Short mmCIF file of C-alpha atoms (C1' of nucleotides) in Angstrom, two decimals:
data_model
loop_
_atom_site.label_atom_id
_atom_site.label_comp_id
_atom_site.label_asym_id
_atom_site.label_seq_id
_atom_site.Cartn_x
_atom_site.Cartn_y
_atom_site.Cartn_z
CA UNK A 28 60.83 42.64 104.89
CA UNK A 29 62.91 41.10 107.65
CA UNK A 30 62.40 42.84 111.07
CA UNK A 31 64.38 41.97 113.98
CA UNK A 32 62.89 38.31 114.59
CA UNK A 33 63.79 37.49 110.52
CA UNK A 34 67.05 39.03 110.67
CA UNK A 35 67.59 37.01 114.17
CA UNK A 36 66.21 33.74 112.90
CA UNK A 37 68.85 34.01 110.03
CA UNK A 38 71.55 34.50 112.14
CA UNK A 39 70.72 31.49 114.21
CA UNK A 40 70.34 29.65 111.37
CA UNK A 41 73.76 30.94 109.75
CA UNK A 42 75.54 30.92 112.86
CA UNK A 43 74.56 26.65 112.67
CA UNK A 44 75.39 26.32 108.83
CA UNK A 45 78.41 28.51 107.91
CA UNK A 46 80.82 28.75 110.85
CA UNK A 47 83.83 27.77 110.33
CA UNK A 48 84.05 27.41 106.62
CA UNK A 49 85.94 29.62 104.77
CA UNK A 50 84.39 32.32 101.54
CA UNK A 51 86.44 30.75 98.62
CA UNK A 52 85.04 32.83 95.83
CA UNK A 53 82.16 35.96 95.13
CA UNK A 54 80.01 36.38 92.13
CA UNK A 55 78.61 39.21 91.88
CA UNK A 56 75.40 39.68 89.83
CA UNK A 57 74.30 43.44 90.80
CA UNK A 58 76.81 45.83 91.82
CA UNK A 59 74.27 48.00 94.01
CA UNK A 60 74.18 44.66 95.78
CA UNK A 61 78.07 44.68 96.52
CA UNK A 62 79.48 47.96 96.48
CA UNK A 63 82.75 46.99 98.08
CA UNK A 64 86.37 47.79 96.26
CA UNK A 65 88.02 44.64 94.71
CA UNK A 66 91.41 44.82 97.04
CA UNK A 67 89.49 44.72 100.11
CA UNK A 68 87.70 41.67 98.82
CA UNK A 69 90.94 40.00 97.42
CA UNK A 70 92.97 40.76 100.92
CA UNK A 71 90.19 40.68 103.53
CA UNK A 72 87.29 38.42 102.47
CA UNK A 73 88.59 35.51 100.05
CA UNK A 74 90.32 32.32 100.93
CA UNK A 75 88.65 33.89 105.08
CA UNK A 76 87.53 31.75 107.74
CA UNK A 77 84.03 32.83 109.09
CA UNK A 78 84.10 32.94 112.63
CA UNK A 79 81.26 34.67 114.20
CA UNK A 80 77.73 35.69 113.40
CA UNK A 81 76.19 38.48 114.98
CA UNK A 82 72.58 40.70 114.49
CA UNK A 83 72.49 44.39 115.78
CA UNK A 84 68.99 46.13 115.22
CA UNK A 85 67.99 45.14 111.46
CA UNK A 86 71.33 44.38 110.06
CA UNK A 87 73.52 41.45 110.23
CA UNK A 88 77.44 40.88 110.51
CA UNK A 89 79.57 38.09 109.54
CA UNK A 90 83.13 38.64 111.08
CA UNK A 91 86.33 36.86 109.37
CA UNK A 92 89.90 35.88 110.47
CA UNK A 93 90.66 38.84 108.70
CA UNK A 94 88.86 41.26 111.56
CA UNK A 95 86.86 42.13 108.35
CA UNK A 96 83.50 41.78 108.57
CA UNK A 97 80.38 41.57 105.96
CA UNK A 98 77.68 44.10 107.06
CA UNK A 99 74.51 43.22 105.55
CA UNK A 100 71.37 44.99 105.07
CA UNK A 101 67.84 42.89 104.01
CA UNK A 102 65.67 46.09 103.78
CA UNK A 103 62.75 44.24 102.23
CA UNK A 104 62.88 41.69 100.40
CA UNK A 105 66.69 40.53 100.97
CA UNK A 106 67.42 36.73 101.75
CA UNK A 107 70.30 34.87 102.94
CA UNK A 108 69.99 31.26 101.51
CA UNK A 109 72.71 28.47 102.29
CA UNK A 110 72.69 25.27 99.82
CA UNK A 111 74.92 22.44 100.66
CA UNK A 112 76.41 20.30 97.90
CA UNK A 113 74.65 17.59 99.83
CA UNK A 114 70.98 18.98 100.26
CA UNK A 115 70.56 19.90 96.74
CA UNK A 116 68.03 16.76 95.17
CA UNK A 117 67.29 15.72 91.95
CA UNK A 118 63.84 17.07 89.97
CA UNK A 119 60.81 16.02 91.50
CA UNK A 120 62.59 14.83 94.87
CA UNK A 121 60.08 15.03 97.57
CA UNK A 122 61.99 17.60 99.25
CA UNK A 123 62.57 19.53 96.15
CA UNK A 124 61.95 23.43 96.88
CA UNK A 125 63.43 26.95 96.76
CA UNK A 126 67.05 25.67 97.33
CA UNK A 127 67.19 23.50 94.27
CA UNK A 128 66.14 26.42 92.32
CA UNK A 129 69.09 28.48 92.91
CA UNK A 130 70.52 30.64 91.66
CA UNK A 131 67.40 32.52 90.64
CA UNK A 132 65.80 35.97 88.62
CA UNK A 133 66.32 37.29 91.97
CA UNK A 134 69.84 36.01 93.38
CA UNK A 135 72.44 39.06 93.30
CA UNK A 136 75.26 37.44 95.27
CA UNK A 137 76.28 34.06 95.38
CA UNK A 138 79.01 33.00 98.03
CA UNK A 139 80.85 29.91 97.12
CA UNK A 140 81.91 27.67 100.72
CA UNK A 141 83.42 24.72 100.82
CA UNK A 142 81.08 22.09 99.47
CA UNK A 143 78.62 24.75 99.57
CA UNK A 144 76.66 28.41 98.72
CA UNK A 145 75.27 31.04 100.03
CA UNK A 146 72.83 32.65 98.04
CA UNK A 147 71.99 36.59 98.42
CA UNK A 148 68.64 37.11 97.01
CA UNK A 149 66.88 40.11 96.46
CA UNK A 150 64.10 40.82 94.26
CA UNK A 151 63.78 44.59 94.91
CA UNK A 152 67.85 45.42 95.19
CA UNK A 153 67.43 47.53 98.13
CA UNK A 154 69.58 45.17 100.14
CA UNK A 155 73.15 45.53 100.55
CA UNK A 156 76.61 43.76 101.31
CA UNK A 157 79.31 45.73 102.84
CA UNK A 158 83.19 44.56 103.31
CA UNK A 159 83.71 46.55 106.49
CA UNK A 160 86.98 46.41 109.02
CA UNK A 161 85.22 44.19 112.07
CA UNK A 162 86.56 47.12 114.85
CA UNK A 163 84.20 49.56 113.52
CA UNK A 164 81.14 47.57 114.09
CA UNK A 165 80.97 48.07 117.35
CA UNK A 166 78.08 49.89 118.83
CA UNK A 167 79.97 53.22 119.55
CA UNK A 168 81.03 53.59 115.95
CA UNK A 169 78.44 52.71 113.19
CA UNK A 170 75.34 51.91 115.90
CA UNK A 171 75.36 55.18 117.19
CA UNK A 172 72.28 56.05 116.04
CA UNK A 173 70.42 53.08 116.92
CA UNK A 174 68.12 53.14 120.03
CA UNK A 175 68.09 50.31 122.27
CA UNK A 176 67.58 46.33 121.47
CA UNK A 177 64.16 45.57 122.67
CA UNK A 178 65.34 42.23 124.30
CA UNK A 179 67.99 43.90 125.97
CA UNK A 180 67.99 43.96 129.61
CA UNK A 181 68.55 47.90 129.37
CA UNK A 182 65.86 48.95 126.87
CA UNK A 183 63.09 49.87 128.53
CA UNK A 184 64.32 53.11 130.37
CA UNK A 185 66.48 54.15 127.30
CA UNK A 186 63.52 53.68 124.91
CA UNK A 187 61.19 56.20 127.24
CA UNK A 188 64.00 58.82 127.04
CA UNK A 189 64.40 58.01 122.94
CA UNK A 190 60.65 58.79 122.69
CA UNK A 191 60.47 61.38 124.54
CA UNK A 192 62.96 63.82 122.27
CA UNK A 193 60.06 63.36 119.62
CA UNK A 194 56.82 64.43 121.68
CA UNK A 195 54.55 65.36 118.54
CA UNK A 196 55.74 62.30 116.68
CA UNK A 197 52.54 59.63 116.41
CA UNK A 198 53.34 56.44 118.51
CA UNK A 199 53.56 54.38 114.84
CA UNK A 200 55.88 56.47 113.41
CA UNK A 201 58.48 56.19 116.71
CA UNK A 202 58.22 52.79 116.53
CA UNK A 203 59.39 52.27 112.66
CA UNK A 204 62.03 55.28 113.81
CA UNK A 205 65.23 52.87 114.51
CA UNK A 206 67.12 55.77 116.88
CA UNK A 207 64.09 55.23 119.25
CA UNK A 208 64.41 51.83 119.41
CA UNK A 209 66.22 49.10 117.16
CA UNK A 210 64.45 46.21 115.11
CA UNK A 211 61.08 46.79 114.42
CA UNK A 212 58.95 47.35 111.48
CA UNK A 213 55.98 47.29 110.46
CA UNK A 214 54.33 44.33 111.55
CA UNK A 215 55.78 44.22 114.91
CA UNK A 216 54.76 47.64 115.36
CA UNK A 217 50.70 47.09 114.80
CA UNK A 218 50.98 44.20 116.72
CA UNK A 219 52.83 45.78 120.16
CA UNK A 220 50.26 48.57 119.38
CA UNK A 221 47.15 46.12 119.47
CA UNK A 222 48.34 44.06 122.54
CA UNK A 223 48.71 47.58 124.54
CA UNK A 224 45.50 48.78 123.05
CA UNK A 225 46.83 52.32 121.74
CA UNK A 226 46.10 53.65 118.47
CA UNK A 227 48.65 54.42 116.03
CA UNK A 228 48.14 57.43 115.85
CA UNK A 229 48.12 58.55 119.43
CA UNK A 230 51.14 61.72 120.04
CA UNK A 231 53.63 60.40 122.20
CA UNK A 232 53.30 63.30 124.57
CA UNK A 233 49.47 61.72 125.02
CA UNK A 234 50.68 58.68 126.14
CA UNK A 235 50.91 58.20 129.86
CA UNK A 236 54.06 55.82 131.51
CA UNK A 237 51.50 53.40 132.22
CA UNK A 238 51.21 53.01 128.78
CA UNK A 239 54.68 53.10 127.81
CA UNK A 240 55.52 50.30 130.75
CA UNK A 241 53.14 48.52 128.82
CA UNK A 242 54.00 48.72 125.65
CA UNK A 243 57.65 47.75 126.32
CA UNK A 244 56.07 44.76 127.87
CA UNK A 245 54.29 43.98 124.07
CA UNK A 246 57.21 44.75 122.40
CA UNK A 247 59.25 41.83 123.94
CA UNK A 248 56.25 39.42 124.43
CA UNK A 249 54.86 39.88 120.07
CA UNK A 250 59.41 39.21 119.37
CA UNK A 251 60.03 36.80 121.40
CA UNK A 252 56.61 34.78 120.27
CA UNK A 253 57.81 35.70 116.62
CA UNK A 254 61.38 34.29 117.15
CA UNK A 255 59.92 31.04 118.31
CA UNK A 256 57.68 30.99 115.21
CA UNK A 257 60.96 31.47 112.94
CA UNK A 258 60.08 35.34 112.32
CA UNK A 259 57.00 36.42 109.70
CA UNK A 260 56.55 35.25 106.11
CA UNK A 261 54.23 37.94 104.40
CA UNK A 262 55.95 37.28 100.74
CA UNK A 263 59.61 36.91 100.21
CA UNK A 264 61.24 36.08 103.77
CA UNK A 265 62.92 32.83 104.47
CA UNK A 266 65.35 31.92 106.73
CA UNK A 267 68.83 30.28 105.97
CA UNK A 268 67.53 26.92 105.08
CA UNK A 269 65.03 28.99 102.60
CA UNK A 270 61.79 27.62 104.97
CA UNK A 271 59.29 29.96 105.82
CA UNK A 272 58.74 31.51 109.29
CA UNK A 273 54.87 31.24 110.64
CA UNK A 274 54.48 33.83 112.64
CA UNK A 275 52.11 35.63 110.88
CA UNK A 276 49.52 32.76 111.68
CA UNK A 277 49.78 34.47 115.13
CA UNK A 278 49.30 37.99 114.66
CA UNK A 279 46.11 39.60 115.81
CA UNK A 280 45.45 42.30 113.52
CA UNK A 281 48.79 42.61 110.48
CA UNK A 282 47.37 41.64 107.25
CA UNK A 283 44.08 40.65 108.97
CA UNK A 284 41.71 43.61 107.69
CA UNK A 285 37.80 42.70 107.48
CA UNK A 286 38.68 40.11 109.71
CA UNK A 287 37.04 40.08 113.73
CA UNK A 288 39.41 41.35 116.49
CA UNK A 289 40.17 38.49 119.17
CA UNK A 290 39.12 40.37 121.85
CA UNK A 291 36.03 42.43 121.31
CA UNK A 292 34.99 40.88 117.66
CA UNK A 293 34.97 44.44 115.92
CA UNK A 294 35.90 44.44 112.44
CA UNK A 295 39.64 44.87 112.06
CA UNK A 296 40.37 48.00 109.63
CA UNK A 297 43.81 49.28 107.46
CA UNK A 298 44.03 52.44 107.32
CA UNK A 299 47.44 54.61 106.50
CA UNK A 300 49.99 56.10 109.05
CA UNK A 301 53.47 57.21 109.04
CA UNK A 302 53.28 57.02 105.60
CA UNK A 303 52.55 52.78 106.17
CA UNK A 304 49.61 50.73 105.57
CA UNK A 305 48.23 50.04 109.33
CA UNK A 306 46.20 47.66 110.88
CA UNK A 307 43.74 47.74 114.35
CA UNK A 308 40.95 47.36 115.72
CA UNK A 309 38.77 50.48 116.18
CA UNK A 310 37.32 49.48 119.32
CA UNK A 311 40.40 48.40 121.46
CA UNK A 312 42.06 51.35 120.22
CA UNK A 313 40.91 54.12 120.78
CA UNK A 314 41.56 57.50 118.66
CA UNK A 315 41.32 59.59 122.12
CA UNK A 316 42.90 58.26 124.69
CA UNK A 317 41.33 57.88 128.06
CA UNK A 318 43.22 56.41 130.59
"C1'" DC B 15 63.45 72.52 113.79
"C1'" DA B 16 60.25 68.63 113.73
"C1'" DC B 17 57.83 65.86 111.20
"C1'" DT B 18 56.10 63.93 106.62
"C1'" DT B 19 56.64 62.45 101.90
"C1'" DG B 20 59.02 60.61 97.85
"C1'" DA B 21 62.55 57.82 95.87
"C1'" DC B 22 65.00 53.68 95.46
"C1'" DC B 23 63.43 48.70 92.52
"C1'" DT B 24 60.70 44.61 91.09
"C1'" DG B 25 56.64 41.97 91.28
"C1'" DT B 26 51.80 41.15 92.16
"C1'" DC B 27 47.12 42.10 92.57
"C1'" DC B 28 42.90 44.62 91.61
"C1'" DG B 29 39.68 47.22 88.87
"C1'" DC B 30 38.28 48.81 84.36
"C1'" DT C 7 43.44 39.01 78.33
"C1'" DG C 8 45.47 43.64 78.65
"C1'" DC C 9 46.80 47.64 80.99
"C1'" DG C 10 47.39 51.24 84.45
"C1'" DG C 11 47.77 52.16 89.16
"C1'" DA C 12 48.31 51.08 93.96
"C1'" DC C 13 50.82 48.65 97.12
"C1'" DA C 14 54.58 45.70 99.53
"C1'" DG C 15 57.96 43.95 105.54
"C1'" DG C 16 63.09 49.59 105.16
"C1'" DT C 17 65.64 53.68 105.13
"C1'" DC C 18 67.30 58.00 103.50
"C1'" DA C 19 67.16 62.62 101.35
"C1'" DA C 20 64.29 66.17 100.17
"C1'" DG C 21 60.19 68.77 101.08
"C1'" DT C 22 56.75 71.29 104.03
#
DNA sequence: CACTTGACCTGTCCGC
DNA sequence: TGCGGACAGGTCAAGT
């Protein structure tokens, strides 16, 4: 699920809740979850202050006092729910939801704060937790293979040289690849596709710099709309207040098959590349390219 | 080598 | 209603 606006979205709203407090105690309900030894939990992660918050491509970091950090992965359906003692309401409360439900069929963590919890949920245990020392989380050591942060001023001419070392690669299939360039998935990567007008399938070596320019330019502009929205809720995501983000209200063609393209009113079709169900519109994208 | 497919898991939806 | 199969936002290892 989460894609760089989810994963960001959390971290904002982490950064707001958890700060600060310190990680008195860890159940763990699925080991895959978790896999961390128990003496680096006892010495580096309990009775820990959290100061910082961070997001680098898809994953997430949560650095101690120890310089130990929490590396976390969401893959796709991983959530990072905080509870306070004081927002949890009685049955039938008007603003009863998720949080009161907690823990769940679906919770594998649960981080006990002071006067709160923090709730690691994830239905399909892809996800992951890692207890790792803070100094190797820096982009030289474990990012190494991650292309550039589309928001970053420095993407765009690092991201043309990425996709460029994969010339027979389909367009689609560079974008989901996170060594080309870091954070998106697969909504963000029909939707950068539609608002540049390229078909998925298109070989990078077709594409000309014009289009490239351009669909740098979508990149930023379909994130940057989705981090205002509070990232995409297809099924599972929600951010660290467990609310749902709306950008998928938004979107132009993801999830919107059958449906009439914006622009030219074709009919919107799925179809499967890279392995991924994806969405377009037949019309403004064009199988052969002609530029 | 470069690129594509299957596996990891659970849950849901669709067609018979 | 029941049941099998396809599919779901990510990432690797294994396969072609």
């Amino acid at each position: 699920m989460p894609e760089l606006p989810e994963v960001e979205t959390i971290k904002l709203g982490l950064t707001k809740l958890i700060t600060g407090k310190k990680i008195l105690k860890i159940d763990v309900l699925n080991l895959k979850s978790f896999p961390n030894n128990k003496a680096d939990v006892d010495n580096f992660i309990l009775g820990k202050e959290i100061i910082n918050i961070r997001r680098r491509a898809k994953l997430l970091m949560i650095d101690l006092s120890s310089n130990y950090s929490l590396l976390i992965h969401l893959k796709m359906t991983g959530q990072l729910v905080y509870v306070s003692d004081d927002t949890r309401f009685g049955a039938g409360h008007p603003n009863d939801s998720l949080i009161n439900d907690l823990p769940d069929r679906s919770t594998r963590v649960i981080f006990e704060l002071s006067r709160a919890k923090l709730f690691f949920n994830d239905q399909r245990k892809f996800g992951w937790i890692k207890v790792i020392p803070t100094e190797l989380l820096s982009d030289q050591e474990y990012f190494s293979k991650h292309g550039p942060e589309p928001l970053a001023d420095i993407s765009p001419a690092v991201f043309k040289s990425n996709l460029k070392k994969h010339p027979r690669s389909n367009i689609k299939a560079s974008l989901l690849d996170q060594s080309v360039i870091a954070g998106i998935g697969n909504i963000y990567a029909d939707e950068s596709l539609f608002l540049s007008k390229i078909h998925p399938k298109t070989l990078v070596k077709d594409l000309s710099n014009q289009k490239i320019n351009s669909l740098i330019n979508s990149i930023r502009q379909v994130l940057e709309l989705s981090i205002s929205k509070g990232g995409s809720t297809d099924r599972n995501y929600v951010n660290a207040e467990g609310k749902k983000g709306s950008y998928l209200e938004f979107a132009n063609v993801f999830r919107r098959e059958n449906q009439s393209c914006p622009v030219c009113h074709s009919t919107i079709i799925k179809i499967r590349v890279a392995g991924r169900g994806t969405h377009l519109c037949p019309n403004c994208q064009k199988a052969t390219m002609v530029e």
